[in-house]
XYZ file of C-alpha atoms in Angstrom:
408
model
C -107.882 -65.705 -28.510
C -107.139 -62.160 -29.751
C -109.295 -60.866 -32.605
C -107.265 -58.819 -35.063
C -108.017 -55.602 -36.950
C -111.145 -53.500 -36.508
C -112.710 -55.946 -34.070
C -109.648 -55.562 -31.884
C -110.012 -51.778 -32.045
C -113.676 -52.013 -31.053
C -112.681 -54.228 -28.131
C -110.065 -51.678 -27.047
C -112.595 -48.847 -27.077
C -114.972 -50.918 -24.968
C -112.322 -51.482 -22.303
C -110.986 -49.255 -19.564
C -108.394 -46.721 -20.663
C -105.747 -46.753 -17.980
C -104.740 -43.332 -16.695
C -101.353 -42.165 -15.454
C -101.327 -42.397 -11.670
C -101.097 -38.807 -10.455
C -99.159 -39.524 -7.288
C -96.351 -41.886 -8.305
C -93.263 -40.471 -6.580
C -90.679 -43.212 -7.161
C -89.850 -46.476 -8.861
C -89.012 -47.073 -12.512
C -92.089 -49.051 -13.592
C -95.228 -47.142 -14.538
C -98.145 -47.396 -12.108
C -101.527 -46.788 -13.744
C -104.930 -45.887 -12.362
C -107.679 -48.418 -13.100
C -110.453 -46.808 -11.067
C -110.805 -44.591 -7.997
C -109.737 -47.361 -5.622
C -107.463 -49.485 -7.805
C -104.067 -49.063 -9.460
C -102.268 -51.528 -11.687
C -98.698 -52.263 -12.755
C -97.030 -54.698 -15.161
C -97.155 -58.213 -13.771
C -93.971 -59.868 -12.549
C -94.532 -63.500 -11.602
C -92.409 -63.369 -8.461
C -94.391 -60.379 -7.161
C -97.707 -62.042 -7.949
C -96.664 -65.172 -6.042
C -95.677 -63.010 -3.070
C -99.120 -61.407 -2.895
C -100.869 -64.760 -3.315
C -98.931 -66.335 -0.427
C -98.707 -63.260 1.788
C -98.542 -64.032 5.532
C -101.617 -62.754 7.368
C -99.527 -60.550 9.671
C -98.105 -58.651 6.682
C -101.395 -57.870 4.964
C -101.900 -54.828 7.169
C -98.731 -53.330 5.700
C -99.210 -54.083 1.995
C -101.759 -52.872 -0.575
C -104.692 -55.227 -1.011
C -104.096 -57.590 -3.929
C -107.070 -57.613 -6.345
C -105.907 -60.101 -8.958
C -104.711 -59.596 -12.528
C -106.040 -58.041 -15.701
C -105.249 -58.165 -19.408
C -103.971 -54.936 -20.998
C -103.067 -53.986 -24.562
C -101.384 -51.040 -26.236
C -103.858 -49.204 -28.472
C -103.486 -46.302 -30.905
C -106.467 -44.141 -31.821
C -107.159 -42.500 -35.196
C -105.029 -39.472 -34.217
C -102.052 -41.613 -33.270
C -102.460 -41.250 -29.506
C -101.139 -44.236 -27.578
C -102.932 -45.620 -24.561
C -103.135 -48.758 -22.476
C -106.570 -50.360 -22.441
C -107.678 -52.991 -19.937
C -110.512 -55.478 -20.076
C -112.759 -54.641 -17.102
C -113.160 -57.105 -14.260
C -116.198 -59.334 -14.746
C -117.730 -58.154 -11.485
C -117.207 -54.507 -12.464
C -119.574 -53.942 -15.381
C -120.676 -50.398 -14.481
C -119.598 -47.594 -16.844
C -116.127 -46.369 -15.976
C -116.059 -42.736 -14.822
C -112.967 -40.591 -15.174
C -112.428 -37.885 -12.554
C -111.817 -34.323 -13.756
C -108.324 -34.405 -12.258
C -107.448 -37.674 -13.986
C -108.973 -36.540 -17.263
C -106.586 -33.584 -17.163
C -103.639 -35.970 -16.788
C -104.811 -38.012 -19.770
C -105.277 -34.815 -21.795
C -101.706 -33.778 -21.040
C -100.408 -37.176 -22.087
C -102.299 -36.942 -25.375
C -100.884 -33.450 -25.923
C -97.397 -34.854 -25.479
C -98.070 -37.464 -28.172
C -99.654 -35.219 -30.807
C -96.339 -34.867 -32.606
C -94.237 -37.861 -31.678
C -91.427 -36.680 -33.904
C -91.932 -32.948 -33.416
C -90.115 -30.602 -31.058
C -93.224 -29.462 -29.166
C -93.930 -32.783 -27.488
C -90.267 -33.444 -26.870
C -89.654 -30.069 -25.247
C -92.653 -30.341 -22.933
C -91.673 -33.832 -21.866
C -88.047 -32.794 -21.419
C -89.159 -30.046 -19.059
C -91.001 -32.547 -16.899
C -88.594 -35.462 -16.855
C -85.306 -36.755 -18.201
C -84.457 -40.404 -18.542
C -81.580 -41.772 -16.439
C -79.572 -42.382 -19.635
C -79.948 -38.772 -20.718
C -78.858 -37.546 -17.290
C -75.342 -38.820 -17.924
C -74.774 -36.068 -20.481
C -73.680 -32.709 -18.999
C -75.835 -30.927 -21.568
C -78.965 -32.772 -20.456
C -79.807 -32.420 -16.773
C -81.736 -35.238 -15.039
C -85.124 -34.729 -13.454
C -84.532 -31.856 -11.081
C -84.138 -32.973 -7.451
C -86.790 -30.485 -6.423
C -89.910 -29.632 -8.360
C -93.265 -28.163 -7.528
C -96.768 -29.444 -8.234
C -99.754 -27.501 -6.965
C -102.862 -28.941 -5.377
C -104.848 -28.498 -8.588
C -102.015 -30.386 -10.313
C -100.957 -27.536 -12.573
C -97.418 -26.636 -13.523
C -95.568 -24.406 -15.956
C -94.063 -26.078 -19.007
C -92.743 -24.724 -22.316
C -94.623 -24.955 -25.585
C -92.972 -25.462 -28.993
C -92.084 -21.756 -29.194
C -90.416 -21.683 -25.785
C -93.298 -19.855 -24.118
C -94.385 -20.914 -20.655
C -97.888 -22.323 -20.668
C -99.841 -23.722 -17.745
C -100.666 -27.378 -18.351
C -102.548 -29.867 -16.268
C -99.975 -32.367 -15.139
C -99.175 -35.218 -12.795
C -96.120 -35.748 -10.623
C -93.169 -35.327 -13.031
C -91.668 -38.653 -12.021
C -94.878 -40.544 -12.723
C -95.089 -38.970 -16.169
C -91.478 -39.957 -16.857
C -92.213 -43.601 -15.953
C -95.394 -43.613 -18.028
C -93.636 -42.230 -21.102
C -90.772 -44.707 -20.785
C -93.174 -47.631 -20.423
C -95.275 -46.742 -23.471
C -92.157 -46.120 -25.544
C -90.763 -49.509 -24.546
C -94.018 -51.310 -25.365
C -94.305 -49.550 -28.711
C -90.771 -50.487 -29.731
C -90.634 -54.035 -28.374
C -94.138 -55.436 -28.840
C -96.800 -55.470 -31.566
C -99.769 -53.194 -31.014
C -102.270 -55.990 -30.460
C -100.156 -57.986 -27.993
C -101.807 -58.612 -24.627
C -100.007 -57.919 -21.363
C -100.924 -58.940 -17.835
C -101.038 -56.366 -15.053
C -101.396 -56.698 -11.288
C -104.403 -54.976 -9.707
C -103.691 -53.418 -6.319
C -105.470 -51.185 -3.839
C -105.040 -47.454 -4.443
C -103.836 -46.564 -0.958
C -103.824 -42.791 -1.505
C -107.398 -42.497 -2.825
C -108.737 -41.563 0.601
C -106.445 -38.550 0.982
C -107.281 -35.031 -0.223
C -103.649 -33.934 -0.628
C -101.589 -37.135 -0.260
C -98.101 -36.542 1.103
C -95.980 -39.566 0.159
C -92.482 -40.662 1.097
C -90.998 -43.588 -0.863
C -88.132 -45.253 1.031
C -85.924 -47.952 -0.467
C -85.327 -50.346 2.417
C -82.357 -52.542 3.255
C -78.606 -52.540 2.761
C -78.818 -54.676 -0.389
C -80.961 -53.948 -3.448
C -80.088 -56.624 -6.032
C -82.002 -59.881 -6.221
C -80.466 -63.344 -6.199
C -80.983 -63.592 -9.951
C -79.112 -60.353 -10.756
C -76.299 -60.465 -13.316
C -72.798 -59.618 -12.151
C -73.064 -56.243 -13.902
C -76.380 -55.414 -12.248
C -75.151 -56.670 -8.889
C -72.090 -54.400 -9.073
C -74.217 -51.422 -10.113
C -76.648 -51.824 -7.221
C -73.889 -52.422 -4.705
C -72.258 -49.168 -5.808
C -75.528 -47.248 -5.387
C -75.938 -48.628 -1.886
C -72.319 -47.910 -0.909
C -72.560 -44.304 -2.087
C -75.892 -43.559 -0.401
C -77.564 -43.840 2.984
C -78.556 -47.438 2.105
C -75.180 -48.681 3.379
C -75.027 -46.431 6.446
C -78.686 -46.430 7.484
C -80.308 -49.311 5.602
C -82.749 -46.852 4.010
C -82.693 -44.131 1.352
C -85.223 -41.774 -0.194
C -86.549 -42.770 -3.630
C -89.171 -40.066 -4.012
C -91.298 -37.632 -2.082
C -94.160 -35.210 -2.406
C -95.296 -33.036 0.490
C -98.105 -30.482 0.404
C -97.070 -26.908 1.193
C -100.044 -25.074 2.653
C -98.427 -21.657 2.324
C -97.934 -22.018 -1.445
C -100.844 -24.388 -2.164
C -98.744 -26.919 -4.035
C -96.724 -30.095 -3.603
C -92.975 -30.052 -3.212
C -91.618 -33.038 -5.174
C -88.221 -34.705 -4.945
C -86.902 -37.719 -6.842
C -84.556 -40.664 -6.425
C -81.502 -38.741 -7.667
C -81.965 -36.322 -4.789
C -82.242 -39.249 -2.370
C -79.091 -40.936 -3.603
C -76.950 -37.877 -2.895
C -78.079 -37.336 0.694
C -75.699 -37.712 3.629
C -76.960 -39.122 6.915
C -77.641 -35.580 8.127
C -79.278 -34.744 4.796
C -81.558 -37.757 5.213
C -82.579 -36.467 8.655
C -83.360 -33.056 7.213
C -85.387 -34.607 4.391
C -87.522 -36.542 6.902
C -88.098 -33.298 8.764
C -89.086 -31.593 5.512
C -91.515 -34.413 4.695
C -93.352 -33.610 7.927
C -93.252 -29.838 7.406
C -96.095 -28.190 5.488
C -94.344 -24.901 4.778
C -95.655 -23.210 7.897
C -95.078 -25.677 10.720
C -93.954 -29.211 11.566
C -96.826 -31.715 11.654
C -95.824 -33.063 15.065
C -99.168 -34.844 15.502
C -98.109 -37.285 12.775
C -95.019 -38.576 14.558
C -96.788 -40.741 17.115
C -98.975 -42.686 14.629
C -96.039 -43.083 12.227
C -93.797 -44.422 14.988
C -96.485 -46.782 16.285
C -97.004 -48.309 12.861
C -93.270 -48.572 12.155
C -92.766 -50.357 15.482
C -95.607 -52.734 14.609
C -94.083 -53.386 11.176
C -90.683 -54.003 12.769
C -92.251 -56.646 15.002
C -93.860 -58.325 11.959
C -90.627 -58.334 9.930
C -88.704 -59.810 12.848
C -91.179 -62.708 12.930
C -90.861 -63.565 9.212
C -88.109 -66.134 8.827
C -86.418 -66.585 5.415
C -87.925 -63.460 3.803
C -85.546 -61.080 2.016
C -87.209 -57.954 0.657
C -84.520 -56.971 -1.833
C -85.265 -53.719 -3.691
C -88.660 -53.267 -2.019
C -89.887 -49.884 -0.833
C -91.810 -48.554 2.124
C -94.412 -45.828 1.678
C -95.348 -43.372 4.419
C -98.563 -41.528 3.554
C -100.550 -38.816 5.288
C -102.943 -36.052 4.261
C -101.532 -32.602 3.620
C -105.003 -31.219 4.249
C -105.157 -30.771 8.016
C -108.405 -31.286 9.924
C -110.459 -28.094 10.274
C -110.325 -28.470 14.037
C -106.557 -28.158 13.966
C -106.371 -25.317 11.453
C -108.982 -23.348 13.378
C -107.135 -23.921 16.621
C -110.219 -25.238 18.433
C -108.689 -28.627 19.183
C -105.264 -30.036 19.798
C -104.075 -32.595 17.199
C -104.569 -35.510 19.567
C -108.208 -34.505 20.051
C -109.112 -34.694 16.373
C -111.147 -37.872 15.702
C -109.931 -40.022 12.817
C -111.474 -43.376 12.050
C -110.085 -45.246 9.048
C -107.574 -47.867 8.015
C -104.125 -46.799 9.118
C -105.341 -44.538 11.903
C -103.665 -44.938 15.246
C -105.215 -45.776 18.615
C -106.443 -42.885 20.719
C -107.806 -40.848 17.806
C -104.410 -39.818 16.456
C -103.961 -38.520 12.922
C -104.450 -40.975 10.073
C -101.286 -42.373 8.527
C -100.605 -45.291 6.168
C -97.419 -47.365 6.218
C -97.241 -49.768 3.240
C -94.602 -52.083 1.827
C -94.545 -52.185 -1.982
C -92.496 -53.609 -4.880
C -91.751 -57.316 -4.363
C -90.284 -58.270 -7.739
C -87.045 -59.420 -6.040
C -88.466 -60.708 -2.761
C -87.445 -64.251 -1.875
C -88.598 -66.614 0.878
C -88.591 -70.286 1.743
C -91.130 -72.169 -0.336
C -91.359 -69.606 -3.107
C -91.354 -71.198 -6.542
C -88.064 -71.914 -8.314
C -85.867 -70.363 -5.601
C -82.292 -71.614 -5.458
C -81.267 -69.651 -2.361
C -82.918 -70.009 1.039
C -82.190 -67.734 3.984
C -82.603 -68.331 7.701
C -84.065 -65.804 10.093
C -85.604 -62.390 9.385
C -84.209 -59.856 6.910
C -81.315 -58.107 8.747
C -80.939 -55.285 6.213
C -84.624 -54.368 6.348
C -84.612 -54.478 10.147
C -81.494 -52.288 10.238
C -83.241 -49.707 8.051
C -86.432 -49.726 10.109
C -84.522 -49.333 13.368
C -82.589 -46.340 12.035
C -85.737 -44.773 10.554
C -87.517 -45.125 13.881
C -84.541 -43.666 15.748
C -84.361 -40.580 13.512
C -88.108 -39.946 13.792
C -87.864 -40.282 17.567
C -85.100 -37.660 17.546
C -87.354 -35.332 15.551
C -90.184 -35.992 18.001
C -87.938 -35.081 20.906
C -86.799 -31.919 19.144
C -83.217 -33.019 18.575
């Protein structure tokens, strides 16, 4: 039962204020930070059922599922919008906000201070454009290349057109967060409760997380897609590397050690890439501005080969519109930067690390809102054998990375 009015406001203040996730590089649904080791996203029943029935062999390659939580949209006395979650029962300790995350929240509140004024609109427009706006020649979409430094600062314009340094998060993540809050504000009453999925924050263990978001497979629409949506997704696949390689780039951030910031690219950039452009983008993802991180190729390839073996063994699964994340740390080990050890001699012990002490890398499948499999609830279509489109994409990804490893 939801208590209305002031009691509801008191309940909101007692909850956990969700923060924009600083390292969201792709997708269209906002991912929020719950605590240092947990992120959350709006619940979709099909995705929840996937996590609850996940085959043991696949758990290594997906974020840990931590259950669900209730969230509500809340407005403070100054008109700032936020999403507030009821803490997990087993997590009753006071919630601590990191300095970096507090800066992201402060920026978001700055953007909302005049919801109808030009200041907020101009700052937000500098950081991100919605896909609908991008269709107008006068309004450019989110630039295919943007920069975000390690302290997460960037230059944006104030209401007078002056450039001011603001604490920020990845421009794409801010775009998704703004769109989500706007949608909730327009479609739902303020006190309505929403359910979110709680998932492991895979990047929390990295100092400067370099992230590549790859849309996998030759088909992106789910079985329940309308004819209009089906045609739209088929066109995107046909005009991108999805059709030719079974994989395309949906977002990327890679730490540049020479400039001390992240280089960020978005899904519009990925859609326009040719096969050769895709190869060059993979190379760039592994390049830190001064040299190619060759020590990462072996652990990435080992994990991709292991994932390929797992996918081949999963009969009936179709991972339509799901993504694959490749994550590594842009902060190199001191041993490597000092030149005292070769990359393969640097000890790394953690989840995702490869045998033989190779550099730590995480390979994770995400986004299962359109995943279907035999036995899933209310499914009208059942497939035999493993997902051919996903396998095709993995095989091509592995082949291109092997070419890079061999210097081709």
